[in-house]
Amino acid sequence: MMSCRLMATADAEAGGAEEAGSRLEESARRSGSEESGRSSWESELTSIQHRLRFVLTLKEEFVCPLCRGVVLNPQQSSCGHIYCRLCLRRLLETSSPSSPVCPVDGAVITPAEVFQDNCCKREISSLQVYCPNSQACTAVVALRHLQEHRRSCQYEQLQCCNPGCRAALQRRHLQEHLTNTCPHRTEPCPHCQQPQTLSLLQDHVQSSCPQVEVDCPHSCSLKMPRHKLTEHRETCPEILVHCSYRKFGCSVQDKRGRVKLHEDAAVSHHMLLVLRSNTHLEQQVEALQEEALLRQQEVQTDSLLLAGLHKKIRPLLQHSGSHEELVSAAQRTLSRQEDSLSTVQLDVLQVSGGLSPLVEELEQLRKSLDAVIQEVSAAEALREELGALEENLKCHSDLLDLHAAQLRHNKQHLQELEATSYDGKLIWKIEDFRNRRETEVKGQPPCLSSVPFHTGRCGYKMAAKVYLNGDGEGRGTHLSLYVVLLPGDFDALLPWPFRQTVSLSVLDQSGTANHRSLSFRPDPTSKSFQRPAAESAGNVAVGFSCFITLNELETPQNAAYVKDDTLFVKVKVDMSGFEQL
């Protein structure tokens, strides 16, 4: 082996400079390529390099003079000594370019003359070595196969892979530990079969497993799975509830069973409360009707005032037109007179040099000029009067626009008062169906909105929305129908999110009551059923983008949904189980 190294050195010295340079460059290239992505057995042995035990005593020439371990990936310098590749690289990196020296003979190490000693590498890789787990494992393998052996050695120390466990065991015991003895292993819950960490399994069963049977927390005699506790609360006889006639004034609150007995026994008292509430509602309706009558009278008064303003403005507009014509004529006359004056001034300049007979004519021209000046003054006065008239006209126009806006607002408010319902139901009559649908196909307006309705006098405020030509998935093929929650006067007193079932229907007008209906129950996590912000126009509408196909709507088999170009839409809110204020 030593003769191989000496021959390689002799060849390097004997060859020409060009050939040596090429060989060293190729060696450096190969070394760099190995470094960039090497995952060889030599790199894996670096961590146990100094713990290796060889069957035969390791020759001194195979010991790295820098780290004193077996040479891994041997590199030979110009002095003939070999080093571990990593050790030599560290030496070159920590020394100045002119100072790295061999620790054996003090010779200067030139990086360009270093090359990989493959002959030595083959000899070292074939050396027989004991398994590092030699206290238990008696295997003897070639050095290049050591890592392959360690990957299957039953005595290799391995870390438990269960999160939280720090135990280190031999490979032969690891599977038993993972399966049966590790306190951090995963086991299925005996009730819900969901995998749980063993140390947390008891906690899971006692506090959160949905399938464990538990006693009712309200001390009734029933036992049930934990996940049904919420459902059981709706029927538990030990829960404190209010009498269902609370909204009419009954103040009884007791356990559910006793409240049921109370409701059966106090029917007469409850009927009196209902009668009293209805009387109060009738009084409110009468007051609203009186208010609507007053608003109607105000609308009529505003209409008469608007008609009077129209009559006043009409002569002003006519007068303004005549004044504009007069000012235009005066301006034209003034322009002509200015031209005449210029001509006269030129004539005066020409004859002023001794034409005394023309003095009288000049005097007449001066008089004419004075008359023209008076006409100009009159025209300016007319112009100022015209400006005042224009300002007066603008003021009256602004007042007319204000009254028109107030009139529209009053009409809209009166319509809402007449159409508003307080029983959670809305019947919406949509006339001129085909023209409105054709308008929607063209993009204006995108949808129609109903007047608001309420689920009670102090209940939720809602409205319906319809896309006659469809919306989203149903655009161009279906009628889309939605409802939307609006800001109401009593939102602060109502429970949120909104949870009542809503039914949407398109009504059959043929008399066979073959209505098309769909219902939905609100998703409590959706923002559409949270309390609407007071300053907003309402929440995001919710419903069905594909409620009914347009073909079924206009040409049904056994119904008449569109009749006399009119469509009826019904919205019903199921208020069962809801306590009105």
Tab-separated table of C-alpha atoms in Angstrom, residues 101-265:
chain	number	residue	atom	x	y	z
A	101	VAL	CA	1.834	22.181	7.747
A	102	CYS	CA	1.728	18.423	8.209
A	103	PRO	CA	1.689	17.560	11.967
A	104	VAL	CA	3.885	14.488	11.275
A	105	ASP	CA	6.924	15.977	9.490
A	106	GLY	CA	6.148	19.747	9.413
A	107	ALA	CA	6.005	19.836	5.590
A	108	VAL	CA	3.913	22.631	4.056
A	109	ILE	CA	0.574	21.364	2.699
A	110	THR	CA	-0.291	22.856	-0.688
A	111	PRO	CA	-4.079	22.570	-1.369
A	112	ALA	CA	-3.519	22.236	-5.134
A	113	GLU	CA	-1.384	19.108	-4.544
A	114	VAL	CA	-3.913	17.290	-2.320
A	115	PHE	CA	-5.814	14.366	-3.955
A	116	GLN	CA	-8.122	11.560	-2.906
A	117	ASP	CA	-6.303	8.285	-2.181
A	118	ASN	CA	-8.716	5.668	-3.579
A	119	CYS	CA	-6.219	2.809	-3.097
A	120	CYS	CA	-6.043	3.498	0.642
A	121	LYS	CA	-9.808	3.976	0.754
A	122	ARG	CA	-10.407	0.453	-0.626
A	123	GLU	CA	-8.080	-1.096	1.979
A	124	ILE	CA	-9.701	0.755	4.902
A	125	SER	CA	-13.260	-0.031	3.773
A	126	SER	CA	-12.424	-3.773	3.766
A	127	LEU	CA	-11.109	-3.829	7.380
A	128	GLN	CA	-13.101	-6.107	9.694
A	129	VAL	CA	-14.707	-4.310	12.656
A	130	TYR	CA	-16.807	-5.355	15.661
A	131	CYS	CA	-20.391	-4.080	16.011
A	132	PRO	CA	-20.400	-0.980	18.331
A	133	ASN	CA	-22.992	-2.848	20.415
A	134	SER	CA	-20.333	-5.526	21.035
A	135	GLN	CA	-21.289	-6.111	24.695
A	136	ALA	CA	-24.389	-7.906	23.382
A	137	CYS	CA	-23.893	-8.248	19.612
A	138	THR	CA	-21.054	-10.485	18.354
A	139	ALA	CA	-21.317	-9.543	14.685
A	140	VAL	CA	-18.101	-8.791	12.724
A	141	VAL	CA	-18.492	-6.938	9.404
A	142	ALA	CA	-16.408	-4.998	6.892
A	143	LEU	CA	-16.149	-1.300	7.779
A	144	ARG	CA	-18.085	-0.261	4.656
A	145	HIS	CA	-21.020	-2.507	5.733
A	146	LEU	CA	-21.092	-1.409	9.379
A	147	GLN	CA	-23.878	1.164	8.990
A	148	GLU	CA	-26.001	-1.291	7.039
A	149	HIS	CA	-25.614	-3.761	9.941
A	150	ARG	CA	-26.467	-1.127	12.556
A	151	ARG	CA	-29.753	-0.387	10.765
A	152	SER	CA	-30.916	-3.953	11.518
A	153	CYS	CA	-28.935	-4.751	14.701
A	154	GLN	CA	-31.319	-5.854	17.457
A	155	TYR	CA	-29.014	-4.373	20.134
A	156	GLU	CA	-28.926	-0.831	18.687
A	157	GLN	CA	-30.189	1.823	21.142
A	158	LEU	CA	-33.248	3.675	19.706
A	159	GLN	CA	-35.416	6.522	21.021
A	160	CYS	CA	-39.145	5.845	21.589
A	161	CYS	CA	-41.129	7.677	18.884
A	162	ASN	CA	-44.231	8.383	21.022
A	163	PRO	CA	-44.564	12.146	21.749
A	164	GLY	CA	-43.497	12.932	25.303
A	165	CYS	CA	-41.609	9.664	25.907
A	166	ARG	CA	-37.826	9.898	26.404
A	167	ALA	CA	-37.112	6.196	26.852
A	168	ALA	CA	-34.170	4.714	24.891
A	169	LEU	CA	-34.300	0.935	24.271
A	170	GLN	CA	-32.630	-1.735	22.193
A	171	ARG	CA	-34.323	-2.418	18.853
A	172	ARG	CA	-35.433	-5.898	19.997
A	173	HIS	CA	-37.431	-4.386	22.917
A	174	LEU	CA	-38.821	-1.315	21.122
A	175	GLN	CA	-41.947	-2.891	19.595
A	176	GLU	CA	-43.041	-4.364	22.953
A	177	HIS	CA	-42.509	-0.968	24.577
A	178	LEU	CA	-44.487	0.876	21.878
A	179	THR	CA	-47.349	-1.615	22.003
A	180	ASN	CA	-47.724	-2.511	25.696
A	181	THR	CA	-45.553	-0.607	28.191
A	182	CYS	CA	-45.052	2.981	26.971
A	183	PRO	CA	-47.146	5.329	29.168
A	184	HIS	CA	-47.428	7.729	26.215
A	185	ARG	CA	-48.831	5.208	23.724
A	186	THR	CA	-52.223	5.713	22.053
A	187	GLU	CA	-55.211	3.529	22.973
A	188	PRO	CA	-58.833	3.654	21.679
A	189	CYS	CA	-61.423	4.945	24.150
A	190	PRO	CA	-63.614	1.972	25.266
A	191	HIS	CA	-66.738	4.123	24.811
A	192	CYS	CA	-66.280	6.279	21.693
A	193	GLN	CA	-63.354	4.322	20.104
A	194	GLN	CA	-61.458	7.546	19.418
A	195	PRO	CA	-57.639	7.205	19.876
A	196	GLN	CA	-56.369	8.856	23.078
A	197	THR	CA	-52.988	9.113	24.815
A	198	LEU	CA	-52.974	6.528	27.602
A	199	SER	CA	-52.077	9.058	30.315
A	200	LEU	CA	-55.046	11.243	29.296
A	201	LEU	CA	-57.566	8.428	28.687
A	202	GLN	CA	-59.073	8.531	32.201
A	203	ASP	CA	-59.503	12.316	32.013
A	204	HIS	CA	-61.175	11.900	28.612
A	205	VAL	CA	-63.655	9.333	29.951
A	206	GLN	CA	-64.491	11.367	33.068
A	207	SER	CA	-64.877	14.796	31.498
A	208	SER	CA	-65.302	14.854	27.716
A	209	CYS	CA	-66.145	11.483	26.103
A	210	PRO	CA	-69.502	12.038	24.320
A	211	GLN	CA	-70.595	8.387	24.613
A	212	VAL	CA	-70.179	7.936	28.392
A	213	GLU	CA	-73.519	7.686	30.197
A	214	VAL	CA	-73.907	10.361	32.894
A	215	ASP	CA	-76.610	11.445	35.352
A	216	CYS	CA	-78.804	14.428	34.490
A	217	PRO	CA	-77.140	17.515	36.055
A	218	HIS	CA	-80.586	18.772	37.067
A	219	SER	CA	-81.207	15.772	39.351
A	220	CYS	CA	-83.896	13.972	37.365
A	221	SER	CA	-83.738	10.151	37.415
A	222	LEU	CA	-82.536	9.658	33.828
A	223	LYS	CA	-79.063	8.670	32.621
A	224	MET	CA	-77.952	9.378	29.055
A	225	PRO	CA	-74.828	9.712	26.867
A	226	ARG	CA	-72.972	12.967	27.533
A	227	HIS	CA	-73.592	14.284	24.001
A	228	LYS	CA	-77.371	14.153	24.561
A	229	LEU	CA	-77.363	16.428	27.645
A	230	THR	CA	-78.246	19.515	25.607
A	231	GLU	CA	-81.105	17.707	23.859
A	232	HIS	CA	-82.367	16.345	27.192
A	233	ARG	CA	-82.478	19.874	28.640
A	234	GLU	CA	-85.390	20.648	26.290
A	235	THR	CA	-87.565	17.967	27.978
A	236	CYS	CA	-86.092	17.596	31.502
A	237	PRO	CA	-88.947	17.944	34.054
A	238	GLU	CA	-86.560	19.446	36.658
A	239	ILE	CA	-85.582	22.510	34.595
A	240	LEU	CA	-87.008	25.848	35.752
A	241	VAL	CA	-89.179	27.325	32.992
A	242	HIS	CA	-91.657	30.171	32.619
A	243	CYS	CA	-95.346	29.684	31.958
A	244	SER	CA	-95.991	29.792	28.173
A	245	TYR	CA	-98.452	32.654	28.830
A	246	ARG	CA	-95.681	34.838	30.207
A	247	LYS	CA	-95.911	37.131	27.171
A	248	PHE	CA	-99.514	37.852	28.203
A	249	GLY	CA	-98.569	38.687	31.805
A	250	CYS	CA	-98.419	35.362	33.713
A	251	SER	CA	-95.440	35.443	36.135
A	252	VAL	CA	-95.352	31.749	37.188
A	253	GLN	CA	-91.896	30.117	37.037
A	254	ASP	CA	-91.309	26.569	38.289
A	255	LYS	CA	-90.034	23.149	37.237
A	256	ARG	CA	-91.287	22.044	33.810
A	257	GLY	CA	-93.654	19.378	35.189
A	258	ARG	CA	-95.303	21.743	37.671
A	259	VAL	CA	-95.608	24.500	35.065
A	260	LYS	CA	-97.491	22.032	32.824
A	261	LEU	CA	-99.946	21.318	35.670
A	262	HIS	CA	-100.298	25.064	36.256
A	263	GLU	CA	-101.088	25.696	32.572
A	264	ASP	CA	-103.785	22.984	32.616
A	265	ALA	CA	-105.325	24.329	35.837
